Amino acid sequence: MRVLLLATLVNAFGNGAYLTTSVLFLTTVAGLSPAAIATGLSAGAAAGVLAMTPLGYVADRYGPKRLSILSMIVLAGAYAALLTVRSLLPFVLLSCVIAVATALVKGATGALAAEGRLTMRAKLRTVTNAGIGLGTLAGSVPLLIHTPSAYVVIPLLDAVTFLLAAALLTRVPPVAPQVTPAGGPRLVALRDRPFLAFAALDGLLSSTYNDLFSIGLPLWLATGAHAPLWLISVALVLNTAGCVLLQVRMAGGIDGLPAARRVALRGTTVIALSCGILAATAGRPPWVAGALITVAAVVHVLGELWLSTGSWGIIFELAPPWAHGQYQGTYFAGRGLGDMIAPPLVTACVLGLHAGGWLVLGGLFALGGLLYSPVTRWAARTRPTATQPTPLPA
């Protein structure tokens, strides 16, 4: 498991560096327009959503270790190939390849981490946030230099980190391939309606809480709150620090579906409270608004940690032991759908309704948290019961 954590850290470092400079690389080096970039990223997102569950099944069937290594190698080649992009069609194709390979990595990593359950998922999220934070610092160097040659280095760096991560994964003990029970459907997750409802609900809430401070707060500071823009950096630093320092501790002591459901509800309630605090910044003096935004950022990260931990617990409890890969893939497909809905939703609420928009978003989390109970109870009722062995005749 330590090797898996190290591979994740290396991979997250490269991804963080690329995400910091990707837009400028694609515009200054590849010469793509913002509309072309948006088109390519949207096509890739759609491909990733469609591929999540089938590739999770493939990871279960053929072993998550070898599939994860293969996808890392494909991603290394795809990011290196970005250096040759000069038009829309190659960018769309590479975006789809990257999204599909990333979907396979997520499903395979989820299957590899299933043995460690909540503690392992918490550690993976911790090192991911730490790696992205370090990668963001590395990506700031080309931003300071601001030359095409400086931006070219970052995709190559990302490709190298994928190869290093693949090399590290060769040392991970293999997880035995899983066989679907005879007579049952192969893509059982897509037939599990309660789990699909949970994946859609949790995907929307998770994507929305990610966008509250990355999209909602900048728009709010520009249009509604009288506070300095550097508070955006303060909020993001607090979020990263909270995830790195507290995620593993938050994952302790949660055992069983009822406990996971309660933790998820606690998380949505706390996030709703942070939205209410942000609504209270309207019309306040700058120092008051700044103090409230800082408090909201601290409250938000606590709610995020509880909600994410509860979500992982629910996934592990609902997935059959032979289908962790495809259930993880289906869950991330729900996150992908949420990623399509959350940005316009947060934008419309903040820009269209101002302070009232934050209250609407808070109501969304409060209502969504209440829906966890009926959805997970429905799912618990539909889990197959273990079959008892048939006794031999006397």
Tab-separated table of C-alpha atoms in Angstrom:
chain	number	residue	atom	x	y	z
A	1	MET	CA	0.000	0.000	0.000
A	2	ARG	CA	2.915	2.378	0.645
A	3	VAL	CA	4.074	1.817	-2.931
A	4	LEU	CA	0.573	2.662	-4.206
A	5	LEU	CA	0.589	5.863	-2.148
A	6	LEU	CA	3.999	6.864	-3.520
A	7	ALA	CA	2.868	6.201	-7.106
A	8	THR	CA	-0.232	8.319	-6.478
A	9	LEU	CA	1.884	11.153	-5.060
A	10	VAL	CA	4.196	11.157	-8.098
A	11	ASN	CA	1.258	11.060	-10.496
A	12	ALA	CA	-0.593	13.857	-8.665
A	13	PHE	CA	2.532	16.040	-8.761
A	14	GLY	CA	2.655	15.859	-12.561
A	15	ASN	CA	-1.078	16.421	-12.896
A	16	GLY	CA	-0.939	19.464	-10.617
A	17	ALA	CA	1.862	21.012	-12.659
A	18	TYR	CA	-0.020	20.414	-15.920
A	19	LEU	CA	-3.362	21.725	-14.634
A	20	THR	CA	-1.656	24.951	-13.560
A	21	THR	CA	-0.309	25.675	-17.052
A	22	SER	CA	-2.615	23.689	-19.363
A	23	VAL	CA	-4.674	26.603	-20.685
A	24	LEU	CA	-1.643	28.748	-21.443
A	25	PHE	CA	0.175	25.787	-23.026
A	26	LEU	CA	-2.778	25.026	-25.298
A	27	THR	CA	-3.206	28.664	-26.328
A	28	THR	CA	0.421	29.793	-26.704
A	29	VAL	CA	2.094	26.581	-27.898
A	30	ALA	CA	-0.698	24.597	-29.561
A	31	GLY	CA	-2.407	27.738	-30.838
A	32	LEU	CA	-5.915	26.582	-29.902
A	33	SER	CA	-8.754	29.001	-29.263
A	34	PRO	CA	-10.689	28.941	-25.970
A	35	ALA	CA	-13.686	27.507	-27.852
A	36	ALA	CA	-11.539	24.675	-29.244
A	37	ILE	CA	-10.152	23.917	-25.796
A	38	ALA	CA	-13.652	23.778	-24.326
A	39	THR	CA	-14.818	21.500	-27.161
A	40	GLY	CA	-11.941	19.065	-26.663
A	41	LEU	CA	-12.344	18.951	-22.890
A	42	SER	CA	-16.104	18.409	-23.181
A	43	ALA	CA	-15.605	15.554	-25.647
A	44	GLY	CA	-13.076	13.972	-23.315
A	45	ALA	CA	-15.407	14.334	-20.328
A	46	ALA	CA	-18.221	12.605	-22.213
A	47	ALA	CA	-15.900	9.767	-23.284
A	48	GLY	CA	-14.704	9.324	-19.723
A	49	VAL	CA	-18.241	9.106	-18.327
A	50	LEU	CA	-19.225	6.477	-20.904
A	51	ALA	CA	-16.077	4.426	-20.285
A	52	MET	CA	-16.052	4.460	-16.465
A	53	THR	CA	-18.188	1.409	-15.692
A	54	PRO	CA	-17.051	-0.878	-18.567
A	55	LEU	CA	-13.398	-0.188	-17.779
A	56	GLY	CA	-14.037	-0.811	-14.094
A	57	TYR	CA	-15.395	-4.216	-15.097
A	58	VAL	CA	-12.269	-4.825	-17.196
A	59	ALA	CA	-10.103	-3.958	-14.172
A	60	ASP	CA	-12.034	-6.478	-12.059
A	61	ARG	CA	-11.878	-9.166	-14.741
A	62	TYR	CA	-8.208	-8.927	-15.717
A	63	GLY	CA	-6.676	-7.585	-12.517
A	64	PRO	CA	-6.423	-3.899	-11.540
A	65	LYS	CA	-2.630	-3.855	-11.266
A	66	ARG	CA	-1.806	-4.662	-14.886
A	67	LEU	CA	-4.612	-2.435	-16.201
A	68	SER	CA	-3.423	0.465	-14.056
A	69	ILE	CA	0.147	0.104	-15.340
A	70	LEU	CA	-1.072	-0.092	-18.943
A	71	SER	CA	-3.228	3.018	-18.566
A	72	MET	CA	-0.316	4.941	-16.999
A	73	ILE	CA	1.846	4.127	-20.016
A	74	VAL	CA	-0.939	5.225	-22.384
A	75	LEU	CA	-1.329	8.490	-20.443
A	76	ALA	CA	2.418	9.140	-20.652
A	77	GLY	CA	2.279	8.794	-24.439
A	78	ALA	CA	-0.865	10.933	-24.699
A	79	TYR	CA	0.572	13.838	-22.703
A	80	ALA	CA	3.807	13.699	-24.691
A	81	ALA	CA	1.737	13.703	-27.904
A	82	LEU	CA	0.112	16.984	-26.825
A	83	LEU	CA	3.326	18.665	-27.987
A	84	THR	CA	2.342	17.865	-31.580
A	85	VAL	CA	-1.186	19.309	-31.365
A	86	ARG	CA	-1.843	22.304	-33.604
A	87	SER	CA	-5.538	21.893	-34.508
A	88	LEU	CA	-8.879	20.876	-33.018
A	89	LEU	CA	-9.245	17.264	-34.219
A	90	PRO	CA	-5.974	15.912	-32.731
A	91	PHE	CA	-6.754	17.681	-29.473
A	92	VAL	CA	-10.241	16.125	-29.312
A	93	LEU	CA	-8.814	12.652	-29.990
A	94	LEU	CA	-6.087	13.018	-27.365
A	95	SER	CA	-8.599	14.419	-24.848
A	96	CYS	CA	-10.742	11.316	-25.331
A	97	VAL	CA	-7.730	9.004	-24.948
A	98	ILE	CA	-6.658	10.822	-21.773
A	99	ALA	CA	-10.169	10.725	-20.321
A	100	VAL	CA	-10.676	7.019	-21.048
A	101	ALA	CA	-7.238	6.069	-19.670
A	102	THR	CA	-7.877	8.222	-16.594
A	103	ALA	CA	-11.203	6.418	-16.107
A	104	LEU	CA	-9.346	3.115	-16.138
A	105	VAL	CA	-6.808	4.437	-13.600
A	106	LYS	CA	-9.596	5.517	-11.241
A	107	GLY	CA	-11.438	2.209	-11.448
A	108	ALA	CA	-8.253	0.184	-11.069
A	109	THR	CA	-6.959	2.291	-8.169
A	110	GLY	CA	-10.304	1.937	-6.416
A	111	ALA	CA	-10.075	-1.840	-6.766
A	112	LEU	CA	-6.460	-1.852	-5.506
A	113	ALA	CA	-7.462	0.253	-2.502
A	114	ALA	CA	-10.534	-1.855	-1.669
A	115	GLU	CA	-8.540	-3.998	0.761
A	116	GLY	CA	-7.667	-0.967	2.866
A	117	ARG	CA	-11.190	0.487	2.535
A	118	LEU	CA	-11.752	3.878	4.197
A	119	THR	CA	-8.284	4.330	5.666
A	120	MET	CA	-6.614	3.620	2.354
A	121	ARG	CA	-8.971	5.904	0.425
A	122	ALA	CA	-8.312	8.659	2.945
A	123	LYS	CA	-4.556	8.241	2.558
A	124	LEU	CA	-4.894	8.266	-1.244
A	125	ARG	CA	-6.842	11.515	-1.093
A	126	THR	CA	-4.295	13.001	1.285
A	127	VAL	CA	-1.313	12.259	-0.940
A	128	THR	CA	-3.280	13.351	-4.014
A	129	ASN	CA	-3.926	16.772	-2.508
A	130	ALA	CA	-0.325	17.040	-1.355
A	131	GLY	CA	0.975	16.061	-4.798
A	132	ILE	CA	-1.304	18.488	-6.609
A	133	GLY	CA	-0.250	21.255	-4.241
A	134	LEU	CA	3.442	20.595	-4.875
A	135	GLY	CA	2.778	20.294	-8.601
A	136	THR	CA	0.979	23.639	-8.572
A	137	LEU	CA	4.098	25.236	-7.112
A	138	ALA	CA	6.220	23.629	-9.839
A	139	GLY	CA	3.768	24.800	-12.486
A	140	SER	CA	4.078	28.385	-11.278
A	141	VAL	CA	7.667	28.531	-12.570
A	142	PRO	CA	6.658	28.521	-16.283
A	143	LEU	CA	4.019	31.117	-15.433
A	144	LEU	CA	6.771	33.413	-14.179
A	145	ILE	CA	9.003	32.762	-17.204
A	146	HIS	CA	6.042	32.925	-19.626
A	147	THR	CA	7.743	31.597	-22.754
A	148	PRO	CA	6.568	28.791	-25.094
A	149	SER	CA	9.638	26.678	-24.303
A	150	ALA	CA	8.852	26.895	-20.567
A	151	TYR	CA	5.305	25.663	-21.137
A	152	VAL	CA	6.547	22.751	-23.278
A	153	VAL	CA	8.427	21.317	-20.296
A	154	ILE	CA	5.275	20.695	-18.250
A	155	PRO	CA	3.513	18.087	-20.474
A	156	LEU	CA	6.832	16.254	-20.723
A	157	LEU	CA	7.162	16.399	-16.925
A	158	ASP	CA	3.659	14.987	-16.571
A	159	ALA	CA	4.483	12.172	-19.010
A	160	VAL	CA	7.608	11.296	-17.005
A	161	THR	CA	5.623	11.165	-13.750
A	162	PHE	CA	3.175	8.711	-15.348
A	163	LEU	CA	6.072	6.455	-16.359
A	164	LEU	CA	7.559	6.679	-12.854
A	165	ALA	CA	4.174	5.850	-11.335
A	166	ALA	CA	3.826	2.860	-13.686
A	167	ALA	CA	7.288	1.637	-12.654
A	168	LEU	CA	6.358	1.945	-8.981
A	169	LEU	CA	3.105	0.052	-9.525
A	170	THR	CA	5.061	-2.970	-10.740
A	171	ARG	CA	6.048	-3.440	-7.069
A	172	VAL	CA	2.436	-3.472	-5.840
A	173	PRO	CA	1.235	-6.988	-4.952
A	174	PRO	CA	-1.294	-8.093	-7.568
A	175	VAL	CA	-4.989	-8.314	-6.773
A	176	ALA	CA	-6.474	-11.528	-8.131
A	177	PRO	CA	-8.847	-11.081	-11.089
A	178	GLN	CA	-12.483	-11.357	-10.073
A	179	VAL	CA	-14.994	-13.597	-11.812
A	180	THR	CA	-18.623	-12.571	-12.230
A	181	PRO	CA	-20.955	-15.142	-10.636
A	182	ALA	CA	-22.451	-17.542	-13.152
A	183	GLY	CA	-25.805	-16.487	-14.519
A	184	GLY	CA	-25.463	-12.861	-13.432
A	185	PRO	CA	-24.987	-9.736	-15.563
A	186	ARG	CA	-21.440	-8.626	-16.269
A	187	LEU	CA	-22.076	-4.909	-15.731
A	188	VAL	CA	-24.044	-5.440	-12.542
A	189	ALA	CA	-23.454	-1.856	-11.368
A	190	LEU	CA	-25.512	-0.479	-14.267
A	191	ARG	CA	-28.443	-2.671	-13.180
A	192	ASP	CA	-28.181	-1.604	-9.551
A	193	ARG	CA	-30.764	1.189	-9.538
A	194	PRO	CA	-30.282	2.210	-5.895
A	195	PHE	CA	-26.549	2.534	-6.430
A	196	LEU	CA	-27.112	4.530	-9.641
A	197	ALA	CA	-29.345	6.901	-7.664
A	198	PHE	CA	-26.659	7.242	-4.996
A	199	ALA	CA	-23.933	7.843	-7.618
A	200	ALA	CA	-26.010	10.590	-9.281
A	201	LEU	CA	-26.896	12.262	-5.966
A	202	ASP	CA	-23.415	12.088	-4.503
A	203	GLY	CA	-21.819	13.063	-7.817
A	204	LEU	CA	-23.860	16.275	-7.970
A	205	LEU	CA	-23.162	17.215	-4.345
A	206	SER	CA	-19.448	16.370	-4.555
A	207	SER	CA	-18.935	18.313	-7.777
A	208	THR	CA	-20.850	21.283	-6.375
A	209	TYR	CA	-18.824	21.517	-3.156
A	210	ASN	CA	-15.636	21.455	-5.237
A	211	ASP	CA	-16.895	24.430	-7.273
A	212	LEU	CA	-18.105	26.545	-4.351
A	213	PHE	CA	-14.665	28.052	-3.738
A	214	SER	CA	-13.026	27.514	-7.138
A	215	ILE	CA	-15.885	29.113	-9.149
A	216	GLY	CA	-18.451	30.571	-6.756
A	217	LEU	CA	-16.102	32.526	-4.478
A	218	PRO	CA	-14.176	34.318	-7.294
A	219	LEU	CA	-17.475	35.345	-8.900
A	220	TRP	CA	-18.825	36.470	-5.530
A	221	LEU	CA	-15.748	38.567	-4.740
A	222	ALA	CA	-15.944	40.185	-8.171
A	223	THR	CA	-19.647	41.015	-8.024
A	224	GLY	CA	-21.155	40.811	-4.525
A	225	ALA	CA	-18.713	40.884	-1.624
A	226	HIS	CA	-16.522	43.830	-0.724
A	227	ALA	CA	-13.367	41.847	0.026
A	228	PRO	CA	-9.912	41.453	-1.591
A	229	LEU	CA	-9.398	38.846	-4.312
A	230	TRP	CA	-6.431	37.287	-2.498
A	231	LEU	CA	-8.974	35.626	-0.218
A	232	ILE	CA	-9.420	33.087	-3.043
A	233	SER	CA	-5.870	31.851	-2.406
A	234	VAL	CA	-6.463	31.817	1.348
A	235	ALA	CA	-9.564	29.659	0.936
A	236	LEU	CA	-7.846	27.211	-1.417
A	237	VAL	CA	-4.782	26.918	0.844
A	238	LEU	CA	-7.026	26.216	3.845
A	239	ASN	CA	-8.855	23.556	1.836
A	240	THR	CA	-5.665	21.826	0.734
A	241	ALA	CA	-4.144	21.959	4.213
A	242	GLY	CA	-7.308	20.597	5.796
A	243	CYS	CA	-7.478	17.685	3.352
A	244	VAL	CA	-3.811	16.815	3.874
A	245	LEU	CA	-3.822	17.085	7.670
A	246	LEU	CA	-7.273	15.792	8.629
A	247	GLN	CA	-8.543	13.367	5.978
A	248	VAL	CA	-7.050	10.195	7.487
A	249	ARG	CA	-8.191	11.137	11.000
A	250	MET	CA	-11.733	11.795	9.743
A	251	ALA	CA	-11.894	8.290	8.245
A	252	GLY	CA	-11.396	6.518	11.557
A	253	GLY	CA	-14.175	4.770	13.461
A	254	ILE	CA	-16.674	4.511	10.584
A	255	ASP	CA	-17.945	0.971	10.239
A	256	GLY	CA	-21.087	-0.084	8.406
A	257	LEU	CA	-23.637	1.575	6.188
A	258	PRO	CA	-25.587	3.444	8.932
A	259	ALA	CA	-22.390	5.066	10.235
A	260	ALA	CA	-21.291	6.082	6.747
A	261	ARG	CA	-24.752	7.540	6.062
A	262	ARG	CA	-24.664	9.609	9.253
A	263	VAL	CA	-21.208	10.990	8.426
A	264	ALA	CA	-22.318	11.949	4.907
A	265	LEU	CA	-25.376	13.747	6.320
A	266	ARG	CA	-23.151	15.586	8.789
A	267	GLY	CA	-20.939	16.689	5.904
A	268	THR	CA	-23.797	18.074	3.797
A	269	THR	CA	-25.179	19.933	6.823
A	270	VAL	CA	-21.836	21.579	7.537
A	271	ILE	CA	-21.354	22.549	3.875
A	272	ALA	CA	-24.847	24.082	3.896
A	273	LEU	CA	-23.756	26.123	6.928
A	274	SER	CA	-20.704	27.403	5.022
A	275	CYS	CA	-23.001	28.566	2.200
A	276	GLY	CA	-25.079	30.480	4.763
A	277	ILE	CA	-21.924	32.172	6.093
A	278	LEU	CA	-20.962	33.228	2.562
A	279	ALA	CA	-24.444	34.686	2.032
A	280	ALA	CA	-23.944	36.759	5.200
A	281	THR	CA	-20.939	38.558	3.647
A	282	ALA	CA	-23.199	40.617	1.357
A	283	GLY	CA	-22.939	44.313	2.118
A	284	ARG	CA	-20.427	43.857	4.928
A	285	PRO	CA	-17.274	45.962	5.364
A	286	PRO	CA	-14.174	44.391	3.777
A	287	TRP	CA	-12.649	43.219	7.063
A	288	VAL	CA	-15.908	41.628	8.208
A	289	ALA	CA	-16.468	39.964	4.832
A	290	GLY	CA	-12.882	38.687	4.833
A	291	ALA	CA	-13.246	37.211	8.309
A	292	LEU	CA	-16.535	35.520	7.389
A	293	ILE	CA	-15.067	34.090	4.180
A	294	THR	CA	-12.142	32.632	6.144
A	295	VAL	CA	-14.552	31.051	8.632
A	296	ALA	CA	-16.660	29.704	5.757
A	297	ALA	CA	-13.554	28.134	4.196
A	298	VAL	CA	-12.710	26.316	7.451
A	299	VAL	CA	-16.308	25.132	7.909
A	300	HIS	CA	-16.471	24.047	4.258
A	301	VAL	CA	-13.363	21.850	4.414
A	302	LEU	CA	-14.694	20.065	7.515
A	303	GLY	CA	-17.955	19.341	5.716
A	304	GLU	CA	-16.073	18.206	2.624
A	305	LEU	CA	-13.996	15.750	4.645
A	306	TRP	CA	-17.054	14.256	6.350
A	307	LEU	CA	-19.039	14.021	3.109
A	308	SER	CA	-16.229	12.404	1.126
A	309	THR	CA	-15.528	9.902	3.923
A	310	GLY	CA	-19.194	8.980	4.220
A	311	SER	CA	-19.437	8.540	0.451
A	312	TRP	CA	-16.491	6.128	0.372
A	313	GLY	CA	-18.007	4.126	3.205
A	314	ILE	CA	-21.297	3.817	1.341
A	315	ILE	CA	-19.532	2.662	-1.841
A	316	PHE	CA	-17.562	-0.045	-0.046
A	317	GLU	CA	-20.671	-1.302	1.743
A	318	LEU	CA	-22.811	-1.473	-1.409
A	319	ALA	CA	-20.286	-2.953	-3.863
A	320	PRO	CA	-20.021	-6.754	-4.110
A	321	PRO	CA	-16.498	-7.967	-3.267
A	322	TRP	CA	-16.009	-9.175	-6.865
A	323	ALA	CA	-17.087	-5.873	-8.504
A	324	HIS	CA	-15.225	-3.065	-6.718
A	325	GLY	CA	-13.698	-1.855	-9.999
A	326	GLN	CA	-16.954	-1.365	-11.876
A	327	TYR	CA	-18.731	0.121	-8.842
A	328	GLN	CA	-15.875	2.596	-8.431
A	329	GLY	CA	-16.140	3.358	-12.152
A	330	THR	CA	-19.903	3.900	-11.906
A	331	TYR	CA	-19.399	6.208	-8.938
A	332	PHE	CA	-16.873	8.294	-10.881
A	333	ALA	CA	-19.273	8.383	-13.828
A	334	GLY	CA	-21.733	10.060	-11.471
A	335	ARG	CA	-18.999	12.518	-10.546
A	336	GLY	CA	-18.468	13.189	-14.240
A	337	LEU	CA	-22.135	14.017	-14.714
A	338	GLY	CA	-21.950	16.251	-11.662
A	339	ASP	CA	-18.945	18.028	-13.163
A	340	MET	CA	-21.118	18.932	-16.152
A	341	ILE	CA	-23.958	20.327	-14.012
A	342	ALA	CA	-22.174	21.992	-11.093
A	343	PRO	CA	-20.270	24.840	-12.868
A	344	PRO	CA	-23.330	26.383	-14.587
A	345	LEU	CA	-25.414	25.774	-11.449
A	346	VAL	CA	-22.983	27.576	-9.143
A	347	THR	CA	-22.483	30.372	-11.688
A	348	ALA	CA	-26.218	30.920	-12.153
A	349	CYS	CA	-26.862	30.986	-8.399
A	350	VAL	CA	-24.048	33.419	-7.532
A	351	LEU	CA	-24.430	35.782	-10.481
A	352	GLY	CA	-28.204	35.557	-10.846
A	353	LEU	CA	-29.391	35.428	-7.236
A	354	HIS	CA	-26.397	36.960	-5.393
A	355	ALA	CA	-26.702	36.328	-1.628
A	356	GLY	CA	-29.897	34.377	-2.219
A	357	GLY	CA	-27.945	32.094	-4.535
A	358	TRP	CA	-25.725	30.969	-1.665
A	359	LEU	CA	-28.866	30.137	0.315
A	360	VAL	CA	-30.181	28.116	-2.636
A	361	LEU	CA	-26.909	26.190	-2.779
A	362	GLY	CA	-27.064	25.630	0.974
A	363	GLY	CA	-30.603	24.314	0.589
A	364	LEU	CA	-29.364	21.933	-2.127
A	365	PHE	CA	-26.857	20.399	0.295
A	366	ALA	CA	-29.378	20.233	3.131
A	367	LEU	CA	-31.947	18.486	0.924
A	368	GLY	CA	-29.339	16.220	-0.670
A	369	GLY	CA	-28.120	15.127	2.754
A	370	LEU	CA	-31.643	14.149	3.753
A	371	LEU	CA	-31.953	12.049	0.593
A	372	TYR	CA	-28.967	9.887	1.562
A	373	SER	CA	-31.120	8.041	4.077
A	374	PRO	CA	-33.901	6.755	1.760
A	375	VAL	CA	-31.466	6.055	-1.084
A	376	THR	CA	-29.052	4.006	1.027
A	377	ARG	CA	-31.893	2.201	2.842
A	378	TRP	CA	-33.316	1.272	-0.556
A	379	ALA	CA	-29.889	0.022	-1.585
A	380	ALA	CA	-29.489	-1.996	1.626
A	381	ARG	CA	-32.834	-3.738	1.041
A	382	THR	CA	-31.805	-4.797	-2.456
A	383	ARG	CA	-28.392	-6.275	-1.566
A	384	PRO	CA	-28.306	-10.015	-2.309
A	385	THR	CA	-28.219	-12.160	0.790
A	386	ALA	CA	-25.487	-14.718	1.233
A	387	THR	CA	-26.634	-18.161	0.178
A	388	GLN	CA	-26.413	-20.926	2.772
A	389	PRO	CA	-24.850	-24.228	1.752
A	390	THR	CA	-27.355	-26.970	0.986
A	391	PRO	CA	-27.123	-29.738	3.626
A	392	LEU	CA	-26.373	-33.264	2.466
A	393	PRO	CA	-29.288	-35.703	2.713
A	394	ALA	CA	-29.338	-37.863	5.851
